[in-house]
Coordinates of C-alpha atoms in Angstrom, one line a residue:
X13 CA -4.9 -25.7 9.3
X14 CA -3.3 -25.3 6.7
X15 CA -4.6 -27.3 3.6
X16 CA -1.2 -29.8 4.1
X17 CA -0.3 -29.6 8.3
X18 CA 3.2 -28.3 8.4
X19 CA 4.6 -30.3 11.7
X20 CA 8.2 -28.8 13.6
X21 CA 11.0 -31.9 14.7
X22 CA 12.4 -31.0 17.0
X23 CA 15.1 -33.5 18.4
X24 CA 19.2 -32.8 18.6
X25 CA 19.8 -35.6 17.0
X26 CA 20.2 -35.9 13.6
X27 CA 19.2 -39.4 13.1
X28 CA 15.7 -39.2 15.0
X29 CA 15.0 -36.5 12.4
X30 CA 15.6 -38.1 9.1
X31 CA 13.3 -40.7 10.4
X32 CA 10.8 -38.3 12.1
X33 CA 11.2 -36.8 8.0
X34 CA 10.5 -39.1 6.2
X35 CA 8.2 -40.7 7.8
X36 CA 5.8 -37.5 7.9
X37 CA 6.7 -35.7 4.3
X38 CA 5.7 -39.2 2.9
X39 CA 2.6 -38.8 4.6
X40 CA 1.7 -36.2 2.6
X41 CA 2.9 -33.1 5.4
X42 CA 5.2 -31.0 5.0
X43 CA 7.3 -30.8 8.3
X44 CA 9.6 -28.0 9.5
X45 CA 13.3 -29.3 11.8
X46 CA 15.5 -28.4 14.0
X47 CA 18.0 -30.1 16.3
X48 CA 18.2 -27.4 19.3
X49 CA 15.0 -26.0 21.4
X50 CA 16.2 -22.6 21.0
X51 CA 16.4 -22.9 17.7
X52 CA 12.9 -25.0 17.5
X53 CA 11.5 -21.8 19.6
X54 CA 12.3 -19.6 16.9
X55 CA 11.0 -21.8 14.0
X56 CA 7.7 -22.3 16.1
X57 CA 7.1 -18.5 16.1
X58 CA 7.6 -18.0 12.8
X59 CA 5.7 -19.9 11.0
X60 CA 3.3 -21.9 13.6
X61 CA 2.8 -24.4 12.4
X62 CA -0.2 -26.3 13.2
X63 CA 2.1 -30.1 15.4
X64 CA 4.9 -30.6 17.0
X65 CA 7.2 -33.3 18.1
X66 CA 9.8 -32.2 20.4
X67 CA 12.0 -34.8 22.0
X68 CA 12.1 -34.5 25.9
X69 CA 16.1 -34.8 26.4
X70 CA 17.6 -32.0 24.4
X71 CA 20.9 -29.9 25.8
X72 CA 20.9 -26.8 26.4
X73 CA 17.6 -26.3 26.7
X74 CA 14.7 -30.0 27.0
X75 CA 12.3 -30.9 26.0
X76 CA 9.9 -29.9 29.4
X77 CA 11.3 -25.7 28.1
X78 CA 11.1 -25.8 25.0
X79 CA 7.3 -26.7 26.2
X80 CA 6.7 -24.6 28.9
X81 CA 7.7 -21.4 27.1
X82 CA 5.4 -22.4 23.5
X83 CA 2.4 -22.5 26.2
X84 CA 2.7 -19.8 27.5
X85 CA 2.9 -17.2 24.6
X86 CA -0.4 -16.1 22.7
X87 CA 0.9 -17.3 19.3
X88 CA 1.7 -20.6 20.1
X89 CA -0.2 -21.9 23.1
X90 CA -2.5 -23.8 21.1
X91 CA 0.2 -26.0 19.0
X92 CA -0.5 -29.2 19.8
X93 CA 2.4 -30.3 21.8
X94 CA 3.3 -33.7 21.1
X95 CA 6.7 -35.5 23.3
X96 CA 9.0 -37.7 21.6
X97 CA 10.9 -40.1 24.8
X98 CA 13.5 -42.9 24.5
X99 CA 11.7 -44.8 27.9
X100 CA 8.2 -44.1 29.8
X101 CA 8.6 -42.7 32.4
X102 CA 5.6 -41.7 34.0
X103 CA 6.9 -38.9 35.9
X104 CA 7.7 -37.0 32.6
X105 CA 4.5 -38.2 30.9
X106 CA 2.8 -37.0 33.5
X107 CA 5.0 -33.1 33.4
X108 CA 4.6 -33.6 30.2
X109 CA 0.4 -33.8 30.7
X110 CA 0.9 -30.6 33.8
X111 CA 2.6 -28.4 31.1
X112 CA -0.1 -28.4 27.9
X113 CA 1.4 -31.3 25.8
X114 CA -1.8 -33.4 24.5
X115 CA 0.4 -37.1 23.8
X116 CA 3.5 -38.7 23.8
X117 CA 5.9 -41.5 21.7
X118 CA 8.4 -44.0 22.6
X119 CA 11.1 -44.0 20.3
X120 CA 12.5 -45.2 18.1
X121 CA 9.5 -44.2 17.4
X122 CA 7.0 -46.7 15.2
X123 CA 5.5 -45.5 11.3
X124 CA 1.7 -46.9 12.4
X125 CA 2.1 -45.5 15.8
X126 CA 3.6 -41.8 15.0
X127 CA 1.3 -41.0 12.0
X128 CA -2.0 -42.5 13.6
X129 CA -1.2 -40.1 16.4
X130 CA -0.3 -37.2 14.5
X131 CA -4.0 -37.9 12.7
X132 CA -5.7 -37.9 15.9
X133 CA -4.6 -35.1 17.5
X134 CA -4.6 -32.8 14.3
X135 CA -7.5 -33.7 13.2
X136 CA -8.8 -32.7 16.7
X137 CA -6.9 -30.1 16.2
X138 CA -9.3 -29.1 13.2
X139 CA -12.6 -30.3 15.2
X140 CA -11.4 -27.8 17.5
X141 CA -11.0 -25.0 14.9
X142 CA -14.0 -25.7 13.4
X143 CA -16.1 -25.5 16.8
X144 CA -14.4 -21.8 18.4
X145 CA -14.9 -20.3 14.3
X146 CA -18.6 -21.5 15.0
X147 CA -18.6 -20.7 18.8
X148 CA -17.7 -17.1 17.4
X149 CA -20.4 -16.5 15.1
X150 CA -23.2 -17.8 16.8
X151 CA -21.9 -15.0 19.5
X152 CA -21.3 -12.9 16.6
X153 CA -25.6 -13.7 16.2
X154 CA -26.4 -13.3 18.9
X155 CA -24.9 -9.6 19.9
X156 CA -26.2 -8.8 16.6
X157 CA -29.9 -9.9 17.1
X158 CA -29.4 -9.0 20.9
X159 CA -28.0 -5.4 19.3
X160 CA -31.1 -5.3 16.8
X161 CA -34.1 -6.4 19.9
X162 CA -32.2 -3.5 22.3
X163 CA -32.4 -0.6 19.8
X164 CA -35.3 -2.0 17.2
X165 CA -37.3 -2.0 20.1
X166 CA -37.4 1.9 20.8
X167 CA -37.7 2.8 17.9
X168 CA -40.1 1.2 17.0
X169 CA -42.0 1.5 20.0
X170 CA -41.7 5.8 19.8
X171 CA -44.1 5.9 17.0
X172 CA -46.0 2.7 18.2
X173 CA -47.1 4.1 21.4
X174 CA -47.5 7.3 19.3
X175 CA -50.3 6.1 16.5
X176 CA -51.6 5.3 20.3
X177 CA -52.0 7.8 21.2
X178 CA -53.2 9.7 17.8
X179 CA -55.7 7.2 18.4
X180 CA -57.2 7.2 20.9
X181 CA -57.1 11.0 20.2
X182 CA -59.5 10.7 16.5
X183 CA -61.9 8.3 19.4
X184 CA -62.7 12.3 21.4
X185 CA -62.7 14.4 18.5
X186 CA -64.6 11.8 16.8
X187 CA -67.2 12.0 19.6
X188 CA -67.3 15.2 19.7
X189 CA -67.7 15.9 15.8
X190 CA -64.6 18.4 16.1
X191 CA -63.0 19.2 12.3
X192 CA -62.3 17.9 9.5
X193 CA -58.9 19.5 8.9
X194 CA -57.8 18.1 12.7
X195 CA -58.8 14.7 11.4
X196 CA -56.6 15.2 8.8
X197 CA -53.9 16.1 10.4
X198 CA -53.9 13.2 12.8
X199 CA -54.2 11.0 10.5
X200 CA -51.4 12.1 8.2
X201 CA -48.7 11.9 11.7
X202 CA -50.4 8.4 11.9
X203 CA -49.5 7.7 8.5
X204 CA -45.4 9.8 8.8
X205 CA -45.2 7.0 12.3
X206 CA -46.7 4.0 10.1
X207 CA -43.4 4.8 7.3
X208 CA -41.2 4.5 9.9
X209 CA -42.1 1.6 11.5
X210 CA -42.1 0.3 7.6
X211 CA -38.9 1.8 7.2
X212 CA -37.5 0.3 10.1
X213 CA -38.4 -3.4 10.1
X214 CA -37.4 -2.3 5.2
X215 CA -33.7 -2.2 6.2
X216 CA -33.1 -4.8 8.4
X217 CA -34.1 -6.7 6.1
X218 CA -33.3 -5.9 3.6
X219 CA -29.8 -6.1 5.5
X220 CA -30.5 -9.7 6.1
X221 CA -31.0 -10.6 2.9
X222 CA -28.0 -9.1 1.6
X223 CA -25.1 -10.8 3.7
X224 CA -27.5 -13.9 3.2
X225 CA -26.3 -13.2 -0.5
X226 CA -30.8 -12.7 -1.5
X227 CA -29.9 -10.6 -4.2
X228 CA -29.0 -10.9 -7.7
X229 CA -25.6 -8.9 -8.1
X230 CA -25.2 -9.0 -11.8
X231 CA -23.5 -5.6 -13.3
X232 CA -25.4 -3.7 -15.5
X233 CA -25.4 -0.8 -17.5
X234 CA -27.1 2.2 -16.9
X235 CA -27.9 5.6 -17.6
X236 CA -26.6 7.1 -13.0
X237 CA -27.7 10.8 -13.6
X238 CA -31.2 9.4 -14.7
X239 CA -30.8 7.1 -11.6
X240 CA -30.6 10.3 -9.2
X241 CA -32.6 12.1 -9.8
X242 CA -34.9 9.2 -9.5
X243 CA -34.6 9.1 -5.9
X244 CA -34.4 12.4 -5.9
X245 CA -37.5 12.8 -6.3
X246 CA -38.5 9.8 -4.2
X247 CA -37.8 12.0 -1.6
X248 CA -39.8 15.2 -3.0
X249 CA -41.9 15.7 0.0
X250 CA -38.7 15.5 3.2
X251 CA -36.8 18.0 1.2
X252 CA -40.6 20.1 0.7
X253 CA -41.2 20.1 4.7
X254 CA -37.7 20.8 5.2
X255 CA -37.5 23.7 2.5
X256 CA -34.4 22.2 1.3
X257 CA -32.5 22.9 -1.9
X258 CA -31.5 19.4 -3.7
X259 CA -29.7 20.6 -6.7
X260 CA -27.6 17.5 -8.8
X261 CA -25.0 19.0 -11.8
X262 CA -23.8 17.2 -13.4
X263 CA -20.6 17.1 -17.4
X264 CA -22.1 13.9 -18.3
X265 CA -22.6 13.1 -21.5
X266 CA -25.7 10.6 -22.1
X267 CA -23.5 7.5 -22.8
X268 CA -21.3 7.4 -20.4
X269 CA -23.0 5.5 -17.8
X270 CA -22.2 3.7 -15.4
X271 CA -21.6 -0.5 -14.7
X272 CA -22.8 -1.9 -11.1
X273 CA -25.8 -3.8 -10.4
X274 CA -28.7 -0.1 -10.7
X275 CA -31.5 -2.0 -8.2
X276 CA -28.2 -1.8 -5.7
X277 CA -27.3 1.8 -7.2
X278 CA -30.3 2.7 -6.2
X279 CA -30.4 1.3 -2.2
X280 CA -27.0 3.1 -1.7
X281 CA -27.9 6.1 -2.9
X282 CA -30.9 6.0 -1.2
X283 CA -29.4 5.7 1.7
X284 CA -27.1 8.8 1.4
X285 CA -30.0 11.1 0.5
X286 CA -31.8 9.9 3.1
X287 CA -28.2 10.9 5.3
X288 CA -28.2 13.7 4.2
X289 CA -32.0 15.3 5.2
X290 CA -32.4 13.1 8.2
X291 CA -29.2 16.4 9.2
X292 CA -29.9 19.1 7.4
X293 CA -31.6 22.1 9.0
X294 CA -34.5 23.6 7.6
X295 CA -33.7 25.6 4.7
X296 CA -30.1 24.1 4.0
X297 CA -28.3 23.1 0.5
X298 CA -27.7 19.7 -0.2
X299 CA -25.7 19.6 -3.8
X300 CA -25.0 16.4 -5.6
X301 CA -22.6 16.0 -8.7
X302 CA -21.5 13.5 -10.9
X303 CA -18.3 13.8 -13.6
X304 CA -16.5 11.6 -15.6
X305 CA -12.5 10.8 -14.2
X306 CA -9.4 8.7 -15.4
X307 CA -8.1 7.6 -12.4
X308 CA -5.9 4.5 -14.7
X309 CA -9.4 3.8 -15.7
X310 CA -12.5 5.3 -16.1
X311 CA -14.9 6.4 -13.4
X312 CA -18.2 8.4 -13.2
X313 CA -17.5 10.3 -9.2
X314 CA -20.3 10.8 -7.3
X315 CA -20.3 13.9 -4.6
X316 CA -23.7 14.2 -2.3
X317 CA -22.5 16.9 0.1
X318 CA -24.8 19.1 2.6
X319 CA -24.6 21.7 5.8
X320 CA -25.3 19.7 7.8
X321 CA -23.9 19.3 11.4
X322 CA -21.2 17.0 10.1
X323 CA -19.5 14.3 11.7
X324 CA -17.1 14.6 14.6
X325 CA -13.8 11.7 13.9
X326 CA -14.6 9.2 16.2
X327 CA -18.4 9.4 14.5
X328 CA -16.2 8.9 10.9
X329 CA -14.4 5.5 12.2
X330 CA -17.3 3.9 13.7
X331 CA -19.9 5.3 11.1
X332 CA -20.3 1.3 8.3
X333 CA -20.8 -0.9 12.2
X334 CA -24.6 -1.9 12.4
X335 CA -26.6 0.0 15.0
X336 CA -23.9 2.4 15.7
X337 CA -25.2 4.6 17.7
X338 CA -23.9 8.1 16.2
X339 CA -23.6 11.9 18.3
X340 CA -25.1 14.3 14.8
X341 CA -29.5 13.8 15.8
X342 CA -31.5 14.1 12.3
X343 CA -32.3 17.9 12.6
X344 CA -36.9 17.2 12.3
X345 CA -36.9 13.7 14.5
X346 CA -36.6 11.6 12.3
X347 CA -35.8 7.4 12.2
X348 CA -32.6 6.6 12.1
X349 CA -31.6 2.9 13.9
X350 CA -27.7 2.7 12.2
X351 CA -28.2 0.1 9.6
X352 CA -27.8 2.7 6.6
X353 CA -24.3 2.6 6.0
X354 CA -23.8 -0.5 6.8
X355 CA -25.8 -1.5 4.1
X356 CA -23.9 1.3 2.2
X357 CA -20.3 -0.7 2.8
X358 CA -21.8 -4.1 2.1
X359 CA -23.3 -3.1 -1.1
X360 CA -20.7 -0.7 -2.1
X361 CA -18.1 -3.4 -1.4
X362 CA -20.2 -6.2 -3.7
X363 CA -19.9 -3.9 -6.2
X364 CA -16.4 -2.3 -6.4
X365 CA -17.5 0.8 -5.9
X366 CA -14.8 3.2 -3.8
X367 CA -17.1 5.1 -0.5
X368 CA -15.1 7.7 0.8
X369 CA -16.3 10.6 4.0
X370 CA -15.3 14.2 4.5
X371 CA -17.1 15.7 7.6
X372 CA -16.7 18.5 9.8
X373 CA -18.8 19.5 12.2
X374 CA -21.2 21.9 12.5
X375 CA -20.7 22.7 9.1
X376 CA -21.4 19.2 7.8
X377 CA -20.8 15.9 5.6
X378 CA -20.4 15.3 2.2
X379 CA -19.8 11.3 0.9
X380 CA -17.8 10.7 -2.2
X381 CA -18.2 7.2 -5.0
X382 CA -16.5 5.8 -7.5
X383 CA -18.3 4.2 -9.6
X384 CA -17.3 2.3 -12.4
X385 CA -17.6 2.8 -16.4
X386 CA -18.8 0.8 -19.8

């Protein structure tokens, strides 16, 4: 509802329009006036008023028909309608309520009564809108919760079952005095599965806290190349495991610094580089470039290009959705729950960083970022 409610008055007598209009304007409402039912319908569709005062008896098209048409159309069906009638005719009142009217006022309109009824139904409308909005938010929360638990239960149980299996094997091997190298291999696999579980939980908690506004958003100047280098180093083991070549080329001067929230940009790069690794086959290359460009103002353009499995058009449409289950699968059974790119989108939008993704199945993906500079 508008901060200053708009009320449409439809009456075939100009004197009635003037009286009702003056009462409403003095009370602080915005008004629209119509001396004809058909024009009133047009105004209602165009402006979507917060409430309509509607005369019952009018030539050409009466108040009943106007009300029926209002309630039959999705744009206007929720607008409260109060009938204006010159006498209390029980049959007319009942018919009006059956058509969807919320109240009636007997003419000539009494100022106090008119304002009281108008205020009551505007308050009810505002309360209804609040309840509907809260219900929608609750529904979204329930859907998100269900989505998280449905997806996460599978992704969490798989590594946990593997950990249990490895633990049982260790007990068997230990009882048979098995070679220590076999035990070492199993403990490494356990560590890998624990890391997968931790990653899922951390991704969920980070996005939750981000949406709750629990992270600072103060932009600072920093060397973006050093940050990219740090993130690449963090993934050194994963890169070696798949025999990947990761190249980072730049033409940025030492004085060209990014202007963003450094901690958040680090999370962005972690998700993007992690995806490039996950969806790259063994012995492939990942290219990262950072260059300075001018598009009305200076930006640092960062491009992360892989030679991985790529995505189709439907995947690209859904890539920023939470819990998105896209068609590509990681090439070495790496875990993914569909939270990474939702987190990336939330972060870049907050920082004013532009993101663009190009991809083709079997040929790979390129992510382009435009990061503000000092």
